Amino acid sequence: MNFYAITAIYKFEMARTFRTLLQSIISPVISTALYFVVFGSAIGSRMEKIENIEYGSFIVPGLIMLTVLMQSVSNASFAIYFPKFLGTIYEILSAPVSYIEIIIGYVGAAATKSFIIGIIILVTATLFVDVQIEHPVMMLFLLALTCISFSLFGFILGIWAKSFEQLNLVPLLILTPLVFLGGSFYSIDMLPPIWQQITLFNPVVYLVSGLRWSFFGTADVSIMYSLIAISLFTFICVGIISWIFKTGYRLRK
Amino acid sequence: MSPIISVKNLTKTYDNGFQALRNLSLEIEEGEILALLGPNGAGKTTLISAVCGLLSVPENKIIVGGFDVSADYKSSRSLIGLVPQEITIEPFETIKNAVSFSRGLFGKRRNDPYIDQLLKDLSLYDKRDDKIMMLSGGMKRRVMIAKALSHEPRILFLDEPTAGVDVELRKDMWKVVAKLRQSGVSVILTTHYIEEAEEIADRIGVINKGELLLVEGKNELMRRMGSKNLTIELQSPATEIPSTLSHYNLTLSDDGLQLNYQYDVRASKTGIVDLLSELKKASFKLRDLQTSQSSLEEIFVNLVRN
């Protein structure tokens, strides 16, 4: 295992985060704080409790998941797309590094950033609403697994994308609707029965539900289903990346 | 001694059907400087990319330092430093961080004294904490060389390293290459500047349309393929060349004071002695004689045309 290479990639990517602190960390925190102000304090104070939880507190796991998902995809896709765009990818491809080492470096850095942002948002939430976590270890585990799996997805996206437009297409047209319709701001029990069934095809439902369970001990779907869903998603992403590096898809001619 | 790089019957066809390399074989010895010459699209960069791992290559086609570039890619790539044709470099990073990153990527522990010395050798040390985006094109080219040398490779590929750089920097780079050769590093460079190959290479390879036309020692190549020109200066201007000398294919200068005779250095008889004797018989009075050899550029043009 080329640990020096993993460390080099990881540190290089983390350095980019700290160079662009405003864009990388402060920006998502401010936008999430605005969600808390609008949905938590302003609208939330007029909403009924959901499953005996104040609305402002109820949306905390959903908001964390919303930001972490988007950030994981954005961080990882940009991290690998930017070297492709600049042409500096030649250095990675000509270096004695395996695809596993490349993934650990890039995805590790992207997931770390998202995880940090997730924790910062959690801390920010405590300034606006009452937050209690029933299963803190499971909460951290689910959060880390989500960061890793969606960073893997972002990595695939970054390799697939041929332009900045394509890079933004998937988050904008697929991920954002899935996240907003995945129960971030509501319980799926509040939907009409037919929509409750349709919603179960949305993978984000399982993530939000799992994280909500770790906070409140109640969820839309069983925690086991959530763990299976996110593990399955992770394995699929690893499989696709393995195929990409074996075939050189959009990397080697 | 086995070659440091061995390419055997390599053919590379891109997805669009373009055949960039055709059954190309090449061996490069340790410590030598090989210049690859060829027109645009000849296959020079494709060959370099294949050796460096930027292209997918079947097994047993390219061996570097005894390691197959496909089957044992980690061992082979750790021996190679690559300076690509385009200036592709992270603009927001400092020089020192960018070079240290490259060293780590190639599996080497951080070594500040070595990196500092490398930056000094390339006249980058004073700017080590500057962001790369602030540098001139020539300085960026130096940074790319520093990155390629950061992990102390045994082989260095320079893909048109002096394209678009000024004469001073070009000569600086020649010095760097000469120093690398002294330390035993094998250097493979592609260039459009024939004088560059003539100046620093031990051997010349000429590639065209994906085929390696020849690989030969620079001096042997010039001796073997170069024709020589004998310039005969006359004391008084001649108006025409006598018909008795027609088989020498002489040319007369416009002012009538110079006769030019081209001869083949490989021929057993150059015909010079006979020519001088016949000139004397024809009552030409000679002032001086000069010989000159055709340049590598002329040899290259002839090869590619044919």
PDB file of C-alpha atoms in Angstrom, chain B residues 50-226:
ATOM      1  CA  ALA B  50       2.137   4.155 -23.255  1.00  0.00           C
ATOM      2  CA  VAL B  51       5.405   3.772 -21.331  1.00  0.00           C
ATOM      3  CA  CYS B  52       4.263   6.075 -18.514  1.00  0.00           C
ATOM      4  CA  GLY B  53       0.910   4.373 -17.961  1.00  0.00           C
ATOM      5  CA  LEU B  54      -1.357   7.017 -19.448  1.00  0.00           C
ATOM      6  CA  LEU B  55      -2.604   4.581 -22.079  1.00  0.00           C
ATOM      7  CA  SER B  56      -3.854   1.041 -21.728  1.00  0.00           C
ATOM      8  CA  VAL B  57      -1.221  -1.348 -23.063  1.00  0.00           C
ATOM      9  CA  PRO B  58      -1.307  -5.170 -23.281  1.00  0.00           C
ATOM     10  CA  GLU B  59       1.087  -7.144 -21.090  1.00  0.00           C
ATOM     11  CA  ASN B  60       4.613  -8.039 -22.256  1.00  0.00           C
ATOM     12  CA  LYS B  61       4.796  -5.112 -24.660  1.00  0.00           C
ATOM     13  CA  ILE B  62       6.702  -2.596 -22.549  1.00  0.00           C
ATOM     14  CA  ILE B  63       9.282  -3.443 -19.901  1.00  0.00           C
ATOM     15  CA  VAL B  64      10.761  -0.677 -17.729  1.00  0.00           C
ATOM     16  CA  GLY B  65      13.691  -1.488 -15.450  1.00  0.00           C
ATOM     17  CA  GLY B  66      12.740  -5.174 -15.718  1.00  0.00           C
ATOM     18  CA  PHE B  67       9.091  -4.563 -14.791  1.00  0.00           C
ATOM     19  CA  ASP B  68       6.096  -4.938 -17.099  1.00  0.00           C
ATOM     20  CA  VAL B  69       4.239  -1.602 -17.267  1.00  0.00           C
ATOM     21  CA  SER B  70       0.868  -3.378 -17.173  1.00  0.00           C
ATOM     22  CA  ALA B  71       1.417  -6.329 -14.853  1.00  0.00           C
ATOM     23  CA  ASP B  72       3.835  -4.621 -12.461  1.00  0.00           C
ATOM     24  CA  TYR B  73       2.821  -1.018 -12.981  1.00  0.00           C
ATOM     25  CA  LYS B  74       3.770   0.195  -9.509  1.00  0.00           C
ATOM     26  CA  SER B  75       7.403  -0.882  -9.809  1.00  0.00           C
ATOM     27  CA  SER B  76       7.786   0.416 -13.356  1.00  0.00           C
ATOM     28  CA  ARG B  77       6.111   3.786 -12.760  1.00  0.00           C
ATOM     29  CA  SER B  78       8.161   4.491  -9.638  1.00  0.00           C
ATOM     30  CA  LEU B  79      11.235   4.616 -11.908  1.00  0.00           C
ATOM     31  CA  ILE B  80       9.782   7.202 -14.270  1.00  0.00           C
ATOM     32  CA  GLY B  81       9.426  10.979 -14.176  1.00  0.00           C
ATOM     33  CA  LEU B  82       7.294  12.618 -16.833  1.00  0.00           C
ATOM     34  CA  VAL B  83       7.175  16.198 -18.063  1.00  0.00           C
ATOM     35  CA  PRO B  84       4.204  16.365 -20.444  1.00  0.00           C
ATOM     36  CA  GLN B  85       3.937  18.609 -23.460  1.00  0.00           C
ATOM     37  CA  GLU B  86       1.251  20.913 -22.085  1.00  0.00           C
ATOM     38  CA  ILE B  87       1.822  23.057 -19.013  1.00  0.00           C
ATOM     39  CA  THR B  88      -0.654  21.352 -16.710  1.00  0.00           C
ATOM     40  CA  ILE B  89      -0.188  22.373 -13.145  1.00  0.00           C
ATOM     41  CA  GLU B  90      -2.333  23.214 -10.118  1.00  0.00           C
ATOM     42  CA  PRO B  91      -2.370  27.044 -10.233  1.00  0.00           C
ATOM     43  CA  PHE B  92      -3.343  27.775  -6.622  1.00  0.00           C
ATOM     44  CA  GLU B  93      -0.617  25.742  -4.937  1.00  0.00           C
ATOM     45  CA  THR B  94       2.846  26.964  -3.975  1.00  0.00           C
ATOM     46  CA  ILE B  95       5.871  25.621  -5.830  1.00  0.00           C
ATOM     47  CA  LYS B  96       7.262  23.738  -2.865  1.00  0.00           C
ATOM     48  CA  ASN B  97       3.939  22.137  -1.941  1.00  0.00           C
ATOM     49  CA  ALA B  98       3.307  21.101  -5.537  1.00  0.00           C
ATOM     50  CA  VAL B  99       6.735  19.467  -5.814  1.00  0.00           C
ATOM     51  CA  SER B 100       6.403  17.786  -2.404  1.00  0.00           C
ATOM     52  CA  PHE B 101       2.974  16.482  -3.445  1.00  0.00           C
ATOM     53  CA  SER B 102       4.527  14.799  -6.480  1.00  0.00           C
ATOM     54  CA  ARG B 103       7.187  13.163  -4.330  1.00  0.00           C
ATOM     55  CA  GLY B 104       4.562  11.753  -1.968  1.00  0.00           C
ATOM     56  CA  LEU B 105       2.440  10.556  -4.872  1.00  0.00           C
ATOM     57  CA  PHE B 106       5.350   8.452  -6.061  1.00  0.00           C
ATOM     58  CA  GLY B 107       5.646   6.804  -2.659  1.00  0.00           C
ATOM     59  CA  LYS B 108       8.623   8.708  -1.278  1.00  0.00           C
ATOM     60  CA  ARG B 109       8.942  10.086   2.235  1.00  0.00           C
ATOM     61  CA  ARG B 110       9.083  13.880   2.515  1.00  0.00           C
ATOM     62  CA  ASN B 111      12.653  15.083   2.046  1.00  0.00           C
ATOM     63  CA  ASP B 112      12.980  18.850   2.358  1.00  0.00           C
ATOM     64  CA  PRO B 113      16.773  19.041   1.798  1.00  0.00           C
ATOM     65  CA  TYR B 114      16.421  17.148  -1.505  1.00  0.00           C
ATOM     66  CA  ILE B 115      13.463  19.253  -2.659  1.00  0.00           C
ATOM     67  CA  ASP B 116      15.269  22.463  -1.692  1.00  0.00           C
ATOM     68  CA  GLN B 117      18.352  21.421  -3.670  1.00  0.00           C
ATOM     69  CA  LEU B 118      16.193  20.488  -6.653  1.00  0.00           C
ATOM     70  CA  LEU B 119      14.520  23.892  -6.554  1.00  0.00           C
ATOM     71  CA  LYS B 120      17.925  25.564  -6.344  1.00  0.00           C
ATOM     72  CA  ASP B 121      19.186  23.583  -9.357  1.00  0.00           C
ATOM     73  CA  LEU B 122      16.197  24.775 -11.352  1.00  0.00           C
ATOM     74  CA  SER B 123      16.449  28.373 -10.095  1.00  0.00           C
ATOM     75  CA  LEU B 124      13.099  28.072  -8.326  1.00  0.00           C
ATOM     76  CA  TYR B 125      14.231  28.215  -4.725  1.00  0.00           C
ATOM     77  CA  ASP B 126      13.681  31.948  -4.258  1.00  0.00           C
ATOM     78  CA  LYS B 127      10.097  31.574  -5.411  1.00  0.00           C
ATOM     79  CA  ARG B 128       9.363  28.341  -3.528  1.00  0.00           C
ATOM     80  CA  ASP B 129       6.492  29.868  -1.533  1.00  0.00           C
ATOM     81  CA  ASP B 130       4.933  31.667  -4.514  1.00  0.00           C
ATOM     82  CA  LYS B 131       1.693  30.406  -5.986  1.00  0.00           C
ATOM     83  CA  ILE B 132       2.210  28.765  -9.365  1.00  0.00           C
ATOM     84  CA  MET B 133      -0.367  31.011 -11.011  1.00  0.00           C
ATOM     85  CA  MET B 134       1.995  33.948 -10.417  1.00  0.00           C
ATOM     86  CA  LEU B 135       4.832  32.408 -12.462  1.00  0.00           C
ATOM     87  CA  SER B 136       5.795  32.954 -16.092  1.00  0.00           C
ATOM     88  CA  GLY B 137       5.396  30.160 -18.649  1.00  0.00           C
ATOM     89  CA  GLY B 138       9.087  29.322 -18.512  1.00  0.00           C
ATOM     90  CA  MET B 139       9.074  29.103 -14.716  1.00  0.00           C
ATOM     91  CA  LYS B 140       6.009  26.871 -14.814  1.00  0.00           C
ATOM     92  CA  ARG B 141       7.897  24.595 -17.191  1.00  0.00           C
ATOM     93  CA  ARG B 142      10.702  24.417 -14.626  1.00  0.00           C
ATOM     94  CA  VAL B 143       8.190  23.535 -11.898  1.00  0.00           C
ATOM     95  CA  MET B 144       6.971  20.670 -14.048  1.00  0.00           C
ATOM     96  CA  ILE B 145      10.524  19.403 -14.390  1.00  0.00           C
ATOM     97  CA  ALA B 146      10.988  19.731 -10.611  1.00  0.00           C
ATOM     98  CA  LYS B 147       7.794  17.724 -10.066  1.00  0.00           C
ATOM     99  CA  ALA B 148       8.998  15.030 -12.454  1.00  0.00           C
ATOM    100  CA  LEU B 149      12.350  14.813 -10.646  1.00  0.00           C
ATOM    101  CA  SER B 150      10.900  15.046  -7.140  1.00  0.00           C
ATOM    102  CA  HIS B 151      10.946  11.284  -6.562  1.00  0.00           C
ATOM    103  CA  GLU B 152      14.485  10.775  -7.900  1.00  0.00           C
ATOM    104  CA  PRO B 153      13.504   8.788 -11.012  1.00  0.00           C
ATOM    105  CA  ARG B 154      15.940   6.695 -13.064  1.00  0.00           C
ATOM    106  CA  ILE B 155      14.178   7.642 -16.272  1.00  0.00           C
ATOM    107  CA  LEU B 156      12.941  11.065 -17.290  1.00  0.00           C
ATOM    108  CA  PHE B 157      10.581  11.701 -20.179  1.00  0.00           C
ATOM    109  CA  LEU B 158      10.579  15.230 -21.521  1.00  0.00           C
ATOM    110  CA  ASP B 159       7.827  15.741 -24.060  1.00  0.00           C
ATOM    111  CA  GLU B 160       8.843  18.850 -25.976  1.00  0.00           C
ATOM    112  CA  PRO B 161      10.299  20.495 -22.865  1.00  0.00           C
ATOM    113  CA  THR B 162      11.520  23.621 -24.606  1.00  0.00           C
ATOM    114  CA  ALA B 163       8.516  24.317 -26.817  1.00  0.00           C
ATOM    115  CA  GLY B 164       7.790  28.016 -26.617  1.00  0.00           C
ATOM    116  CA  VAL B 165      10.535  28.891 -24.154  1.00  0.00           C
ATOM    117  CA  ASP B 166      13.260  31.448 -24.737  1.00  0.00           C
ATOM    118  CA  VAL B 167      16.796  30.597 -25.783  1.00  0.00           C
ATOM    119  CA  GLU B 168      18.241  31.228 -22.325  1.00  0.00           C
ATOM    120  CA  LEU B 169      15.838  28.856 -20.601  1.00  0.00           C
ATOM    121  CA  ARG B 170      16.347  26.284 -23.347  1.00  0.00           C
ATOM    122  CA  LYS B 171      20.082  26.307 -22.712  1.00  0.00           C
ATOM    123  CA  ASP B 172      19.469  26.093 -18.959  1.00  0.00           C
ATOM    124  CA  MET B 173      17.392  22.992 -19.556  1.00  0.00           C
ATOM    125  CA  TRP B 174      20.137  21.457 -21.651  1.00  0.00           C
ATOM    126  CA  LYS B 175      22.441  21.959 -18.680  1.00  0.00           C
ATOM    127  CA  VAL B 176      19.914  20.268 -16.395  1.00  0.00           C
ATOM    128  CA  VAL B 177      19.679  17.328 -18.795  1.00  0.00           C
ATOM    129  CA  ALA B 178      23.459  17.070 -19.003  1.00  0.00           C
ATOM    130  CA  LYS B 179      23.644  17.025 -15.204  1.00  0.00           C
ATOM    131  CA  LEU B 180      21.004  14.308 -15.055  1.00  0.00           C
ATOM    132  CA  ARG B 181      22.973  12.183 -17.475  1.00  0.00           C
ATOM    133  CA  GLN B 182      26.023  12.535 -15.267  1.00  0.00           C
ATOM    134  CA  SER B 183      23.995  11.168 -12.373  1.00  0.00           C
ATOM    135  CA  GLY B 184      22.963   8.147 -14.472  1.00  0.00           C
ATOM    136  CA  VAL B 185      19.394   9.172 -15.327  1.00  0.00           C
ATOM    137  CA  SER B 186      18.150   8.055 -18.737  1.00  0.00           C
ATOM    138  CA  VAL B 187      16.467  10.890 -20.596  1.00  0.00           C
ATOM    139  CA  ILE B 188      14.020  10.489 -23.442  1.00  0.00           C
ATOM    140  CA  LEU B 189      12.983  13.731 -25.039  1.00  0.00           C
ATOM    141  CA  THR B 190      10.794  14.608 -27.951  1.00  0.00           C
ATOM    142  CA  THR B 191      11.480  17.807 -29.740  1.00  0.00           C
ATOM    143  CA  HIS B 192      10.847  19.767 -32.882  1.00  0.00           C
ATOM    144  CA  TYR B 193      14.144  21.587 -32.448  1.00  0.00           C
ATOM    145  CA  ILE B 194      16.676  19.580 -34.380  1.00  0.00           C
ATOM    146  CA  GLU B 195      19.496  21.637 -32.905  1.00  0.00           C
ATOM    147  CA  GLU B 196      18.324  20.504 -29.470  1.00  0.00           C
ATOM    148  CA  ALA B 197      18.679  16.859 -30.427  1.00  0.00           C
ATOM    149  CA  GLU B 198      21.968  17.611 -32.110  1.00  0.00           C
ATOM    150  CA  GLU B 199      23.199  19.382 -28.976  1.00  0.00           C
ATOM    151  CA  ILE B 200      22.280  16.960 -26.195  1.00  0.00           C
ATOM    152  CA  ALA B 201      21.248  13.536 -27.509  1.00  0.00           C
ATOM    153  CA  ASP B 202      23.376  10.409 -27.649  1.00  0.00           C
ATOM    154  CA  ARG B 203      21.000   8.660 -30.005  1.00  0.00           C
ATOM    155  CA  ILE B 204      18.302   9.872 -32.338  1.00  0.00           C
ATOM    156  CA  GLY B 205      15.053   8.083 -33.090  1.00  0.00           C
ATOM    157  CA  VAL B 206      12.953   9.221 -36.003  1.00  0.00           C
ATOM    158  CA  ILE B 207       9.267   8.387 -35.847  1.00  0.00           C
ATOM    159  CA  ASN B 208       6.653   9.054 -38.491  1.00  0.00           C
ATOM    160  CA  LYS B 209       3.068   7.855 -38.896  1.00  0.00           C
ATOM    161  CA  GLY B 210       3.462   5.560 -35.869  1.00  0.00           C
ATOM    162  CA  GLU B 211       6.512   3.791 -37.252  1.00  0.00           C
ATOM    163  CA  LEU B 212      10.033   4.060 -35.944  1.00  0.00           C
ATOM    164  CA  LEU B 213      12.055   4.791 -39.058  1.00  0.00           C
ATOM    165  CA  LEU B 214      15.406   4.478 -37.350  1.00  0.00           C
ATOM    166  CA  VAL B 215      17.254   4.713 -34.051  1.00  0.00           C
ATOM    167  CA  GLU B 216      20.905   5.413 -34.307  1.00  0.00           C
ATOM    168  CA  GLY B 217      23.783   7.129 -32.560  1.00  0.00           C
ATOM    169  CA  LYS B 218      23.725  10.807 -33.395  1.00  0.00           C
ATOM    170  CA  ASN B 219      27.258  10.857 -34.802  1.00  0.00           C
ATOM    171  CA  GLU B 220      26.825   7.625 -36.763  1.00  0.00           C
ATOM    172  CA  LEU B 221      23.569   8.900 -38.178  1.00  0.00           C
ATOM    173  CA  MET B 222      25.102  12.112 -39.348  1.00  0.00           C
ATOM    174  CA  ARG B 223      28.083  10.263 -40.762  1.00  0.00           C
ATOM    175  CA  ARG B 224      25.979   7.591 -42.435  1.00  0.00           C
ATOM    176  CA  MET B 225      23.209   9.697 -43.818  1.00  0.00           C
ATOM    177  CA  GLY B 226      24.824  13.027 -44.157  1.00  0.00           C
TER     178      GLY B 226
END
